[in-house]
Short mmCIF file of C-alpha atoms in Angstrom, two decimals:
data_model
loop_
_atom_site.label_atom_id
_atom_site.label_comp_id
_atom_site.label_asym_id
_atom_site.label_seq_id
_atom_site.Cartn_x
_atom_site.Cartn_y
_atom_site.Cartn_z
CA MET A 298 11.16 25.39 -14.42
CA ALA A 299 10.04 23.68 -17.64
CA ALA A 300 8.27 20.34 -17.41
CA PRO A 301 10.37 17.34 -18.42
CA ALA A 302 10.00 16.19 -22.02
CA ASN A 303 7.11 13.74 -22.57
CA SER A 304 5.57 14.60 -19.19
CA THR A 305 1.87 15.34 -18.68
CA THR A 306 1.01 18.50 -16.77
CA PHE A 307 -2.00 18.57 -14.47
CA SER A 308 -3.48 21.93 -13.51
CA GLY A 309 -6.71 23.31 -12.16
CA ASP A 310 -9.03 20.79 -10.57
CA VAL A 311 -7.89 17.17 -10.39
CA TRP A 312 -9.92 14.39 -8.81
CA ALA A 313 -8.35 11.68 -6.65
CA GLU A 314 -9.94 8.30 -6.01
CA LEU A 315 -8.76 5.51 -3.72
CA ARG A 316 -10.39 2.33 -4.98
CA LEU A 317 -10.21 -1.41 -4.69
CA ALA A 318 -7.66 -2.83 -7.11
CA ASP A 319 -8.34 -5.72 -9.45
CA GLY A 320 -6.25 -7.94 -11.72
CA ARG A 321 -5.91 -5.24 -14.34
CA ASP A 322 -3.86 -3.17 -11.91
CA VAL A 323 -1.17 -5.82 -11.34
CA PRO A 324 1.45 -4.37 -13.75
CA HIS A 325 1.19 -0.97 -12.07
CA ILE A 326 1.27 -2.50 -8.59
CA ARG A 327 4.50 -4.31 -9.44
CA SER A 328 6.05 -1.12 -10.83
CA LEU A 329 5.01 0.85 -7.75
CA ILE A 330 6.49 -1.78 -5.44
CA HIS A 331 9.76 -1.53 -7.36
CA GLN A 332 9.77 2.27 -7.03
CA MET A 333 9.16 1.86 -3.30
CA ALA A 334 12.07 -0.60 -3.05
CA GLU A 335 14.30 1.94 -4.81
CA PHE A 336 13.23 4.70 -2.42
CA GLU A 337 13.86 2.46 0.60
CA LEU A 338 17.23 1.27 -0.79
CA LEU A 339 15.97 -2.32 -0.67
CA THR A 340 16.01 -3.41 -4.31
CA ASP A 341 18.19 -6.38 -3.32
CA LEU A 342 15.09 -7.82 -1.63
CA PHE A 343 12.76 -7.21 -4.58
CA ALA A 344 11.53 -10.48 -6.08
CA THR A 345 7.95 -9.58 -6.99
CA THR A 346 6.37 -10.99 -10.16
CA GLU A 347 3.04 -10.21 -11.77
CA GLU A 348 2.13 -13.89 -11.54
CA LEU A 349 2.66 -14.01 -7.77
CA LEU A 350 0.80 -10.75 -7.24
CA THR A 351 -2.15 -12.02 -9.25
CA SER A 352 -2.38 -15.36 -7.47
CA THR A 353 -2.00 -13.94 -3.95
CA LEU A 354 -3.88 -10.64 -4.16
CA PHE A 355 -6.64 -11.65 -6.55
CA PRO A 356 -7.56 -15.30 -5.97
CA SER A 357 -10.71 -16.90 -7.35
CA PRO A 358 -13.21 -16.75 -5.80
CA ALA A 359 -12.49 -13.22 -4.59
CA ARG A 360 -12.53 -12.56 -0.86
CA PRO A 361 -14.40 -9.59 0.66
CA PRO A 362 -12.13 -6.53 1.06
CA PHE A 363 -10.37 -6.06 4.39
CA THR A 364 -10.96 -9.70 5.35
CA SER A 365 -7.80 -10.88 3.60
CA PHE A 366 -5.02 -9.31 1.51
CA THR A 367 -6.52 -6.08 0.17
CA ALA A 368 -4.92 -3.90 -2.51
CA LEU A 369 -6.06 -0.32 -3.02
CA ILE A 370 -5.12 1.92 -5.94
CA LEU A 371 -4.84 5.71 -5.99
CA ASP A 372 -5.98 7.15 -9.32
CA LEU A 373 -5.94 10.81 -10.39
CA SER A 374 -8.26 12.16 -13.06
CA PRO A 375 -8.42 15.51 -14.88
CA SER A 376 -12.21 15.04 -15.06
CA PRO A 377 -14.75 14.64 -12.25
CA LEU A 378 -15.19 11.08 -11.05
CA VAL A 379 -18.46 9.48 -10.04
CA PRO A 380 -17.81 7.30 -6.97
CA ASP A 381 -18.57 3.62 -7.47
CA SER A 382 -20.16 2.15 -4.35
CA SER A 383 -18.64 -1.25 -5.14
CA SER A 384 -15.02 -0.08 -5.39
CA THR A 385 -14.48 3.53 -4.24
CA ILE A 386 -12.98 3.76 -0.76
CA ALA A 387 -12.32 7.53 -0.68
CA SER A 388 -12.21 10.48 -3.05
CA ARG A 389 -11.34 14.16 -3.02
CA ARG A 390 -10.71 17.13 -5.30
CA LEU A 391 -7.28 18.75 -5.59
CA ASP A 392 -6.86 22.35 -6.71
CA LEU A 393 -3.62 22.61 -8.69
CA SER A 394 -4.34 26.09 -10.07
CA ALA A 395 -1.52 27.69 -8.12
CA SER A 396 0.96 24.85 -8.60
CA PRO A 397 0.54 22.79 -11.78
CA LEU A 398 2.04 19.32 -11.53
CA ALA A 399 4.22 17.65 -14.18
CA ASP A 400 4.07 13.86 -14.18
CA PRO A 401 6.81 12.41 -16.42
CA GLU A 402 5.43 8.89 -15.92
CA ALA A 403 1.79 9.64 -16.64
CA ALA A 404 1.74 7.60 -19.86
CA ALA A 405 3.48 4.61 -18.26
CA PHE A 406 1.00 4.71 -15.36
CA ALA A 407 -2.17 5.26 -17.39
CA SER A 408 -4.94 3.69 -15.33
CA PRO A 409 -6.68 0.63 -16.77
CA ARG A 410 -9.93 2.39 -15.88
CA GLY A 411 -9.30 4.83 -18.77
CA GLY A 412 -10.74 8.34 -18.98
CA GLY A 413 -7.33 10.02 -18.76
CA ARG A 414 -6.73 8.69 -15.26
CA VAL A 415 -3.23 7.99 -14.00
CA THR A 416 -2.26 5.68 -11.17
CA ALA A 417 -0.24 7.49 -8.52
CA GLY A 418 -0.03 5.14 -5.55
CA PHE A 419 -1.21 2.05 -3.74
CA VAL A 420 -1.93 0.50 -0.34
CA ILE A 421 -1.77 -3.15 0.63
CA CYS A 422 -3.23 -4.20 3.97
CA PHE A 423 -4.57 -7.33 5.66
CA PRO A 424 -6.16 -8.33 8.98
CA ASN A 425 -4.15 -9.20 12.07
CA TYR A 426 -5.21 -9.82 15.66
CA SER A 427 -4.46 -8.27 19.04
CA THR A 428 -4.67 -10.67 21.97
CA PHE A 429 -4.38 -7.75 24.39
CA LEU A 430 -7.46 -6.11 22.86
CA SER A 431 -9.15 -9.37 21.80
CA LYS A 432 -9.96 -7.64 18.53
CA PRO A 433 -8.88 -7.90 14.91
CA GLY A 434 -6.95 -5.05 13.35
CA LEU A 435 -5.46 -4.05 10.02
CA TYR A 436 -1.77 -4.24 9.17
CA VAL A 437 -0.63 -1.89 6.40
CA GLU A 438 2.12 -3.71 4.55
CA ASP A 439 2.75 -0.89 2.07
CA ILE A 440 1.55 2.64 1.45
CA PHE A 441 3.24 4.53 -1.39
CA VAL A 442 2.71 7.60 -3.56
CA ARG A 443 4.78 8.30 -6.67
CA ALA A 444 7.19 11.22 -6.33
CA PRO A 445 5.36 13.86 -8.46
CA TRP A 446 2.19 13.46 -6.40
CA ARG A 447 3.71 13.67 -2.92
CA ARG A 448 3.01 16.50 -0.48
CA ARG A 449 -0.48 16.95 -1.89
CA GLY A 450 -2.35 15.36 1.01
CA LEU A 451 -2.80 12.08 -0.81
CA GLY A 452 -0.89 9.91 1.66
CA ARG A 453 -3.05 11.33 4.45
CA MET A 454 -6.17 10.59 2.41
CA MET A 455 -5.07 6.99 1.87
CA LEU A 456 -4.10 6.24 5.46
CA SER A 457 -7.19 8.02 6.80
CA ALA A 458 -9.38 5.88 4.56
CA VAL A 459 -7.81 2.64 5.80
CA ALA A 460 -8.06 3.77 9.43
CA GLY A 461 -11.65 4.81 8.89
CA ARG A 462 -12.57 1.45 7.45
CA ALA A 463 -10.90 -0.33 10.38
CA ALA A 464 -12.88 1.80 12.84
CA GLU A 465 -16.13 1.15 10.98
CA LEU A 466 -15.47 -2.60 11.14
CA GLY A 467 -14.95 -2.42 14.90
CA MET A 468 -11.27 -3.27 14.72
CA GLY A 469 -8.91 -2.46 17.57
CA ARG A 470 -5.99 -0.82 15.75
CA VAL A 471 -4.09 -0.18 12.54
CA GLU A 472 -0.35 -0.90 12.46
CA TRP A 473 2.52 -0.53 10.02
CA CYS A 474 6.31 -0.20 9.98
CA VAL A 475 8.53 2.73 9.07
CA LEU A 476 12.27 2.81 8.39
CA ASP A 477 14.14 4.49 11.24
CA TRP A 478 15.93 6.91 8.88
CA ASN A 479 12.74 8.14 7.22
CA LYS A 480 12.16 11.16 9.46
CA ASN A 481 9.66 12.75 7.08
CA ALA A 482 7.46 9.66 7.26
CA ILE A 483 7.84 9.38 11.04
CA ASP A 484 6.84 13.03 11.49
CA PHE A 485 3.89 12.52 9.13
CA TYR A 486 2.62 9.46 10.99
CA GLU A 487 3.02 11.11 14.38
CA GLY A 488 1.14 14.11 13.00
CA MET A 489 -1.74 11.78 12.22
CA GLY A 490 -1.80 10.60 15.82
CA ALA A 491 0.16 7.36 15.47
CA ASP A 492 2.49 6.13 18.20
CA VAL A 493 5.95 5.15 16.92
CA LEU A 494 7.14 2.35 19.21
CA PRO A 495 10.96 2.29 19.50
CA GLN A 496 10.95 -0.53 22.08
CA TRP A 497 9.76 -3.10 19.52
CA ARG A 498 11.91 -4.87 16.90
CA ILE A 499 10.84 -6.73 13.76
CA CYS A 500 11.71 -10.45 13.77
CA ARG A 501 11.65 -12.22 10.43
CA LEU A 502 12.24 -15.69 9.02
CA THR A 503 12.54 -15.73 5.24
CA GLY A 504 14.36 -17.50 2.42
CA ALA A 505 16.76 -20.24 3.49
CA ALA A 506 16.23 -19.45 7.17
CA LEU A 507 12.53 -20.27 6.76
CA ASP A 508 12.98 -23.21 4.37
CA LYS A 509 15.13 -25.13 6.83
CA TYR A 510 12.03 -25.66 8.98
CA LYS A 511 10.22 -27.60 6.26
CA GLY A 512 9.32 -31.05 7.49
CA ASN A 513 9.56 -30.22 11.18
CA GLN A 514 5.93 -31.17 11.73
CA GLU A 515 6.48 -34.59 10.19
CA GLU A 516 9.59 -35.13 12.33
CA ALA A 517 7.65 -34.19 15.46
CA ALA A 518 4.86 -36.59 14.53
CA ASP A 519 7.37 -39.40 13.89
CA GLY A 520 8.98 -38.76 17.27
CA LYS A 521 5.65 -39.08 19.06
CA ALA A 522 4.80 -42.27 17.19
CA ALA A 523 8.07 -43.84 18.34
CA GLU A 524 7.42 -43.07 22.03
#
């Protein structure tokens, strides 16, 4: 099958790097989140802006990675990459000799790091805490790979890197959510050794349901003062 018009074809050796994101990656992060919302059929919940991503993910002064909201970017390069000890989390080589890959969005997702790199995915995670273990953990809010780059072992590389970092930091567990209809993802996670816990449900306050609680602390304080 011919590659789509205006696509970039990757063949032979390609190098993957999972690295810490910075402010330059914000436009791609927003676009990737939107693609994820489309895949999950949840675009009605999408309200992300570049301004909010910048202020929440990349505050000044910067916080150490994995101690607060941490964004990781997956870049692919047609040329060998030299790992950067300050930003590289994981890297690997892909052999596409037998199955060249056409990426119709390569130009739109050109990495801000240059060198012919393209951005293919992202992870966002942050610390949580287990009272049962009395240990911190990592919660993976999002893990996503663009469609052309799926089924190449990259999702495994990304999740393995996050789990490895959590283990190195002495954390008790890594957790995330999966949609109940996404059998491919469930099978993938179980194949990596994760327990999928059907007895738990997500509870969420957001939007108007959350806003109605504004001022409750002041009302409680006023009530105590009147006693």
